[in-house]
Amino acid sequence: MNVKPVTTSKARGRQQSRFLPSLEMVHSRKFLKPLLFLLLVTSTYLYLKSSVCPQSVYEEQYSHEDIAQRFVRRRDLMRRACEKAKQKTEPVKQTIRSFMFRLYDYNLTLCSIPKCGWTTWVENIKKLNGRHPLYDERRFRLLREADDVIIRRVRATATLISVRHPLVRLASAFRNKFLDGRPVEKLTTYMRAALHALHLPADRDHVTFAEFLLHVIHTRDHPDRHWSTYRALCSPCYFDYDFVAHLETYSEDMHFLAHEFEIPLDPEARRNAKSTPGEDDAAAFRYYQNVSLSIRRQIFNIFKDDMEMFGYEVPDSFWVGDEGGATAT
């Protein structure tokens, strides 16, 4: 006869404890979610607070008033250039539908174009708006409106344009889209288009910087957005931007805007920044040293209005040399 073992209440308690949470565990789990939520909120607050330079540190490193005056000078320079501009019309419809993006919580609209800190701005907009600017349903809804409605909405906000030296931007486009002239096994779309436009052999495995500049010259009436002029992309004379940010002074400009609009972004963070702006400019102008003076003149004439409008000049070395130098060979 099988006798079932007697299980005492203490033994039953030990058995149950293997499967059931203890009273202490129940209480700890009860407070676990609120605790995790509190930690999440606290860490988020500290991150956002640290993203903007503390006022004391900002004042030690930068003069807010000086930077404010610099923004005023940049806007005045843009306005004077617009008054002198021979070509008065600008592609406003393309600007509002392709290159303008809004920071919804900060009443600020930005014109951001390729090779002018675009990748950095995308990351900032994603953090601030909560989604990629090109896939934002709020932007889609706005773009379904009539042009005059969109323009009215833009003008109800503060406006910002981001620029860099046009000829440095050209060199950046060449490095990025033409792989810095390196031979490749598979041509990029940009390389094939340049070879075709310049009537060069389709089986060429590279495009030189001089050839790229000739491509820019030959396609100036219908340029690619990566090297088109600022007037052809952002319509600065039409929108009369409140703020002109320069990539060369990115950190200072972003510190100012972050404090002015209370935007929680990191002014020191720049995506794809491989060197300081001064070093980048010097390296960019070395690309032009072996290009014929004739090509350099034509490039200068295409972008001289942009340079005048936003306060850029070329170094004296840009004009050194004769009609020789590299051409499209």
CSV table of C-alpha atoms in Angstrom, one decimal:
chain,number,residue,atom,x,y,z
A,1,MET,CA,0.0,0.0,0.0
A,2,ASN,CA,1.4,3.3,-1.1
A,3,VAL,CA,1.4,5.9,1.5
A,4,LYS,CA,1.5,9.5,0.4
A,5,PRO,CA,4.1,11.5,2.1
A,6,VAL,CA,2.8,14.0,4.6
A,7,THR,CA,3.5,17.6,3.5
A,8,THR,CA,3.7,20.1,6.3
A,9,SER,CA,2.5,23.6,5.9
A,10,LYS,CA,6.1,24.8,6.1
A,11,ALA,CA,7.1,22.4,3.4
A,12,ARG,CA,4.2,23.5,1.2
A,13,GLY,CA,5.3,27.0,1.7
A,14,ARG,CA,8.8,26.1,0.5
A,15,GLN,CA,7.4,24.3,-2.6
A,16,GLN,CA,5.1,27.2,-3.4
A,17,SER,CA,8.0,29.7,-3.1
A,18,ARG,CA,9.7,28.0,-6.0
A,19,PHE,CA,6.8,29.0,-8.3
A,20,LEU,CA,5.2,32.0,-6.7
A,21,PRO,CA,6.8,35.4,-6.2
A,22,SER,CA,7.4,36.4,-2.6
A,23,LEU,CA,5.6,39.3,-1.0
A,24,GLU,CA,8.8,41.3,-1.2
A,25,MET,CA,9.1,40.5,-5.0
A,26,VAL,CA,5.4,41.5,-5.5
A,27,HIS,CA,6.0,44.9,-3.9
A,28,SER,CA,9.3,45.4,-5.7
A,29,ARG,CA,7.6,44.7,-9.1
A,30,LYS,CA,4.8,47.0,-8.2
A,31,PHE,CA,7.2,49.9,-8.0
A,32,LEU,CA,9.5,48.8,-10.8
A,33,LYS,CA,7.5,50.3,-13.7
A,34,PRO,CA,7.1,53.7,-12.0
A,35,LEU,CA,10.8,53.7,-11.1
A,36,LEU,CA,11.8,52.8,-14.7
A,37,PHE,CA,9.5,55.6,-16.0
A,38,LEU,CA,11.0,58.1,-13.6
A,39,LEU,CA,14.6,57.1,-14.7
A,40,LEU,CA,13.6,57.4,-18.3
A,41,VAL,CA,12.1,60.9,-17.8
A,42,THR,CA,15.1,62.0,-15.8
A,43,SER,CA,17.6,60.7,-18.3
A,44,THR,CA,15.7,62.3,-21.2
A,45,TYR,CA,15.6,65.7,-19.4
A,46,LEU,CA,19.3,65.5,-18.6
A,47,TYR,CA,20.1,64.7,-22.2
A,48,LEU,CA,18.1,67.5,-23.6
A,49,LYS,CA,19.5,69.9,-21.0
A,50,SER,CA,23.0,68.9,-21.9
A,51,SER,CA,22.4,69.3,-25.6
A,52,VAL,CA,22.2,73.0,-25.2
A,53,CYS,CA,25.4,74.6,-23.9
A,54,PRO,CA,24.8,75.9,-20.3
A,55,GLN,CA,24.4,79.7,-20.2
A,56,SER,CA,27.6,80.3,-18.3
A,57,VAL,CA,29.7,78.2,-20.6
A,58,TYR,CA,28.1,79.7,-23.7
A,59,GLU,CA,28.8,83.2,-22.4
A,60,GLU,CA,32.4,82.3,-21.7
A,61,GLN,CA,33.0,80.9,-25.2
A,62,TYR,CA,30.8,83.2,-27.3
A,63,SER,CA,29.5,86.7,-27.2
A,64,HIS,CA,25.8,86.4,-27.8
A,65,GLU,CA,25.5,90.0,-28.8
A,66,ASP,CA,28.4,89.8,-31.3
A,67,ILE,CA,26.9,86.7,-33.0
A,68,ALA,CA,23.5,88.5,-33.1
A,69,GLN,CA,25.1,91.4,-34.8
A,70,ARG,CA,26.8,89.1,-37.3
A,71,PHE,CA,23.5,87.6,-38.2
A,72,VAL,CA,22.2,91.2,-38.8
A,73,ARG,CA,25.1,92.0,-41.0
A,74,ARG,CA,24.6,88.8,-43.0
A,75,ARG,CA,21.0,89.6,-43.6
A,76,ASP,CA,21.8,93.2,-44.6
A,77,LEU,CA,24.4,91.9,-47.1
A,78,MET,CA,21.9,89.4,-48.6
A,79,ARG,CA,19.3,92.2,-48.9
A,80,ARG,CA,21.8,94.6,-50.7
A,81,ALA,CA,22.8,91.8,-53.1
A,82,CYS,CA,19.1,91.1,-53.9
A,83,GLU,CA,18.5,94.8,-54.6
A,84,LYS,CA,21.4,94.7,-57.2
A,85,ALA,CA,20.4,91.4,-58.7
A,86,LYS,CA,19.7,91.5,-62.4
A,87,GLN,CA,17.6,88.3,-62.3
A,88,LYS,CA,14.6,89.1,-60.0
A,89,THR,CA,12.6,85.9,-60.3
A,90,GLU,CA,13.3,82.9,-58.2
A,91,PRO,CA,11.9,79.3,-58.2
A,92,VAL,CA,9.7,79.8,-55.2
A,93,LYS,CA,7.5,76.7,-55.8
A,94,GLN,CA,10.6,74.4,-55.9
A,95,THR,CA,12.0,76.0,-52.8
A,96,ILE,CA,8.8,75.5,-50.6
A,97,ARG,CA,8.2,72.0,-51.9
A,98,SER,CA,11.7,70.6,-52.0
A,99,PHE,CA,14.0,72.4,-49.6
A,100,MET,CA,12.0,74.0,-46.8
A,101,PHE,CA,11.5,72.2,-43.5
A,102,ARG,CA,9.8,73.3,-40.4
A,103,LEU,CA,10.7,72.8,-36.7
A,104,TYR,CA,7.1,72.7,-35.5
A,105,ASP,CA,7.6,73.3,-31.8
A,106,TYR,CA,10.0,76.3,-32.4
A,107,ASN,CA,8.2,78.3,-35.1
A,108,LEU,CA,11.2,78.1,-37.3
A,109,THR,CA,11.5,77.2,-41.0
A,110,LEU,CA,14.8,76.1,-42.6
A,111,CYS,CA,15.9,76.0,-46.2
A,112,SER,CA,18.5,73.2,-46.2
A,113,ILE,CA,20.2,71.9,-49.4
A,114,PRO,CA,22.7,69.2,-50.2
A,115,LYS,CA,26.4,69.8,-49.3
A,116,CYS,CA,25.5,72.6,-46.8
A,117,GLY,CA,25.2,70.5,-43.6
A,118,TRP,CA,22.2,68.6,-44.9
A,119,THR,CA,23.0,65.4,-43.1
A,120,THR,CA,23.5,67.2,-39.8
A,121,TRP,CA,20.2,69.1,-40.2
A,122,VAL,CA,18.3,65.9,-41.0
A,123,GLU,CA,19.6,64.4,-37.7
A,124,ASN,CA,18.6,67.5,-35.8
A,125,ILE,CA,15.1,67.7,-37.4
A,126,LYS,CA,14.6,64.0,-36.7
A,127,LYS,CA,15.3,64.5,-33.0
A,128,LEU,CA,13.2,67.7,-32.7
A,129,ASN,CA,10.2,66.7,-34.9
A,130,GLY,CA,10.3,63.0,-34.0
A,131,ARG,CA,10.6,61.8,-37.6
A,132,HIS,CA,12.6,62.1,-40.8
A,133,PRO,CA,11.8,65.4,-42.5
A,134,LEU,CA,11.2,63.7,-45.9
A,135,TYR,CA,8.7,61.3,-44.4
A,136,ASP,CA,6.8,63.6,-42.0
A,137,GLU,CA,3.0,63.4,-42.4
A,138,ARG,CA,2.7,67.0,-41.2
A,139,ARG,CA,4.9,68.1,-44.1
A,140,PHE,CA,2.9,65.9,-46.5
A,141,ARG,CA,-0.3,67.6,-45.3
A,142,LEU,CA,1.2,71.1,-45.8
A,143,LEU,CA,2.5,70.2,-49.3
A,144,ARG,CA,-1.1,69.3,-50.3
A,145,GLU,CA,-2.0,72.9,-49.8
A,146,ALA,CA,-1.9,75.5,-52.5
A,147,ASP,CA,1.4,77.4,-53.0
A,148,ASP,CA,0.1,80.7,-51.6
A,149,VAL,CA,-1.1,78.9,-48.4
A,150,ILE,CA,2.3,77.2,-47.9
A,151,ILE,CA,4.1,80.6,-48.5
A,152,ARG,CA,1.8,82.2,-46.0
A,153,ARG,CA,2.6,79.5,-43.4
A,154,VAL,CA,6.3,79.9,-44.0
A,155,ARG,CA,6.2,83.7,-43.6
A,156,ALA,CA,4.3,83.2,-40.2
A,157,THR,CA,7.5,81.6,-38.9
A,158,ALA,CA,11.1,82.8,-38.4
A,159,THR,CA,13.2,81.7,-41.4
A,160,LEU,CA,16.7,80.3,-41.7
A,161,ILE,CA,19.0,79.5,-44.6
A,162,SER,CA,22.1,77.4,-44.3
A,163,VAL,CA,25.0,78.1,-46.7
A,164,ARG,CA,28.7,77.5,-47.2
A,165,HIS,CA,31.4,78.8,-49.6
A,166,PRO,CA,30.0,77.9,-53.0
A,167,LEU,CA,33.4,76.7,-54.4
A,168,VAL,CA,34.1,74.7,-51.3
A,169,ARG,CA,30.7,73.1,-51.8
A,170,LEU,CA,31.6,72.2,-55.3
A,171,ALA,CA,34.7,70.4,-54.1
A,172,SER,CA,32.6,68.6,-51.6
A,173,ALA,CA,30.2,67.5,-54.3
A,174,PHE,CA,33.0,66.2,-56.4
A,175,ARG,CA,34.5,64.2,-53.5
A,176,ASN,CA,31.1,62.7,-52.7
A,177,LYS,CA,29.4,62.2,-56.0
A,178,PHE,CA,32.4,61.6,-58.2
A,179,LEU,CA,34.4,59.7,-55.6
A,180,ASP,CA,37.2,62.2,-55.6
A,181,GLY,CA,38.2,61.2,-59.1
A,182,ARG,CA,39.2,57.7,-58.2
A,183,PRO,CA,38.9,54.9,-60.8
A,184,VAL,CA,35.9,52.7,-60.0
A,185,GLU,CA,34.6,49.4,-61.3
A,186,LYS,CA,31.0,50.7,-61.4
A,187,LEU,CA,30.2,54.3,-62.4
A,188,THR,CA,27.9,56.3,-60.3
A,189,THR,CA,24.8,58.0,-61.9
A,190,TYR,CA,26.5,61.3,-61.6
A,191,MET,CA,29.7,60.1,-63.4
A,192,ARG,CA,27.7,58.6,-66.3
A,193,ALA,CA,25.8,61.8,-66.7
A,194,ALA,CA,29.0,63.8,-66.8
A,195,LEU,CA,30.7,61.5,-69.3
A,196,HIS,CA,27.7,61.7,-71.6
A,197,ALA,CA,27.4,65.5,-71.3
A,198,LEU,CA,31.1,66.0,-72.1
A,199,HIS,CA,31.0,63.4,-75.0
A,200,LEU,CA,33.7,61.4,-73.2
A,201,PRO,CA,34.0,57.6,-73.6
A,202,ALA,CA,31.3,55.8,-71.7
A,203,ASP,CA,33.8,53.2,-70.5
A,204,ARG,CA,35.9,55.7,-68.6
A,205,ASP,CA,36.3,54.6,-65.0
A,206,HIS,CA,36.8,58.1,-63.5
A,207,VAL,CA,36.0,61.8,-63.9
A,208,THR,CA,38.6,64.4,-63.1
A,209,PHE,CA,37.9,67.6,-61.1
A,210,ALA,CA,38.4,69.7,-64.2
A,211,GLU,CA,35.9,67.6,-66.1
A,212,PHE,CA,33.5,67.9,-63.3
A,213,LEU,CA,33.8,71.7,-63.4
A,214,LEU,CA,33.2,71.6,-67.2
A,215,HIS,CA,30.1,69.5,-66.5
A,216,VAL,CA,28.9,72.2,-64.0
A,217,ILE,CA,29.5,74.8,-66.7
A,218,HIS,CA,27.8,73.0,-69.5
A,219,THR,CA,24.7,72.1,-67.3
A,220,ARG,CA,24.4,75.5,-65.6
A,221,ASP,CA,21.0,76.1,-67.1
A,222,HIS,CA,19.6,72.9,-65.5
A,223,PRO,CA,22.1,72.1,-62.7
A,224,ASP,CA,21.9,69.3,-60.2
A,225,ARG,CA,20.8,70.3,-56.7
A,226,HIS,CA,24.2,69.3,-55.3
A,227,TRP,CA,25.9,72.2,-57.0
A,228,SER,CA,23.2,74.5,-58.1
A,229,THR,CA,23.2,78.1,-56.8
A,230,TYR,CA,21.6,79.2,-53.6
A,231,ARG,CA,19.2,81.5,-55.5
A,232,ALA,CA,18.1,78.6,-57.6
A,233,LEU,CA,17.4,76.4,-54.5
A,234,CYS,CA,16.4,78.6,-51.6
A,235,SER,CA,15.0,81.8,-53.2
A,236,PRO,CA,16.7,84.1,-50.7
A,237,CYS,CA,15.5,87.4,-52.3
A,238,TYR,CA,11.9,86.3,-52.2
A,239,PHE,CA,11.9,85.0,-48.6
A,240,ASP,CA,14.3,87.5,-47.1
A,241,TYR,CA,15.5,85.0,-44.5
A,242,ASP,CA,15.7,86.2,-40.9
A,243,PHE,CA,18.9,84.2,-40.2
A,244,VAL,CA,21.8,83.2,-42.5
A,245,ALA,CA,23.8,80.3,-40.9
A,246,HIS,CA,27.3,79.6,-42.3
A,247,LEU,CA,28.7,76.1,-42.2
A,248,GLU,CA,32.1,77.7,-41.5
A,249,THR,CA,30.8,79.0,-38.2
A,250,TYR,CA,28.4,76.2,-37.5
A,251,SER,CA,29.0,75.8,-33.8
A,252,GLU,CA,28.7,79.5,-33.0
A,253,ASP,CA,25.6,79.9,-35.1
A,254,MET,CA,23.9,76.8,-33.6
A,255,HIS,CA,24.7,78.0,-30.1
A,256,PHE,CA,23.1,81.3,-30.8
A,257,LEU,CA,20.0,79.7,-32.4
A,258,ALA,CA,19.7,77.1,-29.7
A,259,HIS,CA,19.5,79.8,-27.1
A,260,GLU,CA,17.4,82.2,-29.1
A,261,PHE,CA,14.7,79.6,-29.9
A,262,GLU,CA,15.3,77.3,-26.9
A,263,ILE,CA,16.0,74.4,-29.2
A,264,PRO,CA,17.5,71.3,-27.5
A,265,LEU,CA,20.2,70.4,-30.0
A,266,ASP,CA,23.9,69.9,-29.7
A,267,PRO,CA,25.6,72.8,-31.4
A,268,GLU,CA,28.9,71.0,-31.5
A,269,ALA,CA,27.7,67.9,-33.3
A,270,ARG,CA,28.2,67.8,-37.0
A,271,ARG,CA,27.7,64.7,-39.1
A,272,ASN,CA,30.3,63.9,-41.8
A,273,ALA,CA,32.6,66.7,-40.5
A,274,LYS,CA,36.1,65.3,-41.2
A,275,SER,CA,38.0,68.5,-40.5
A,276,THR,CA,37.6,72.0,-39.2
A,277,PRO,CA,36.0,74.5,-41.6
A,278,GLY,CA,39.3,76.4,-42.2
A,279,GLU,CA,41.1,73.2,-43.0
A,280,ASP,CA,38.3,72.1,-45.3
A,281,ASP,CA,38.3,75.4,-47.2
A,282,ALA,CA,42.1,75.3,-47.7
A,283,ALA,CA,41.9,71.7,-48.9
A,284,ALA,CA,39.0,72.5,-51.2
A,285,PHE,CA,40.9,75.4,-53.0
A,286,ARG,CA,43.8,73.1,-53.6
A,287,TYR,CA,41.6,71.2,-56.1
A,288,TYR,CA,41.5,74.3,-58.3
A,289,GLN,CA,45.3,74.8,-58.5
A,290,ASN,CA,45.7,72.5,-61.5
A,291,VAL,CA,42.6,73.6,-63.3
A,292,SER,CA,42.9,76.0,-66.2
A,293,LEU,CA,42.3,79.7,-65.5
A,294,SER,CA,39.6,79.7,-68.2
A,295,ILE,CA,37.6,77.1,-66.3
A,296,ARG,CA,38.2,78.8,-63.0
A,297,ARG,CA,36.9,82.1,-64.5
A,298,GLN,CA,33.7,80.5,-65.8
A,299,ILE,CA,33.1,78.8,-62.4
A,300,PHE,CA,33.6,82.0,-60.6
A,301,ASN,CA,31.1,83.8,-62.9
A,302,ILE,CA,28.4,81.2,-62.2
A,303,PHE,CA,28.8,81.5,-58.4
A,304,LYS,CA,29.9,85.1,-58.0
A,305,ASP,CA,26.3,86.3,-57.1
A,306,ASP,CA,26.1,83.7,-54.3
A,307,MET,CA,29.5,84.7,-53.0
A,308,GLU,CA,28.5,88.4,-53.0
A,309,MET,CA,25.2,87.6,-51.4
A,310,PHE,CA,26.6,85.6,-48.5
A,311,GLY,CA,29.9,87.3,-48.0
A,312,TYR,CA,32.4,84.8,-49.5
A,313,GLU,CA,35.6,85.5,-51.4
A,314,VAL,CA,38.2,83.4,-53.2
A,315,PRO,CA,41.8,83.4,-52.1
A,316,ASP,CA,44.4,85.3,-54.2
A,317,SER,CA,45.9,81.9,-55.2
A,318,PHE,CA,42.6,81.1,-57.0
A,319,TRP,CA,43.7,83.5,-59.8
A,320,VAL,CA,47.3,82.4,-59.9
A,321,GLY,CA,48.3,80.6,-63.2
A,322,ASP,CA,47.8,80.9,-66.9
A,323,GLU,CA,45.4,79.4,-69.4
A,324,GLY,CA,47.1,76.1,-69.0
A,325,GLY,CA,46.4,73.5,-66.3
A,326,ALA,CA,44.1,70.6,-66.3
A,327,THR,CA,41.2,70.5,-68.8
A,328,ALA,CA,38.7,67.9,-69.8
A,329,THR,CA,41.2,65.4,-71.2
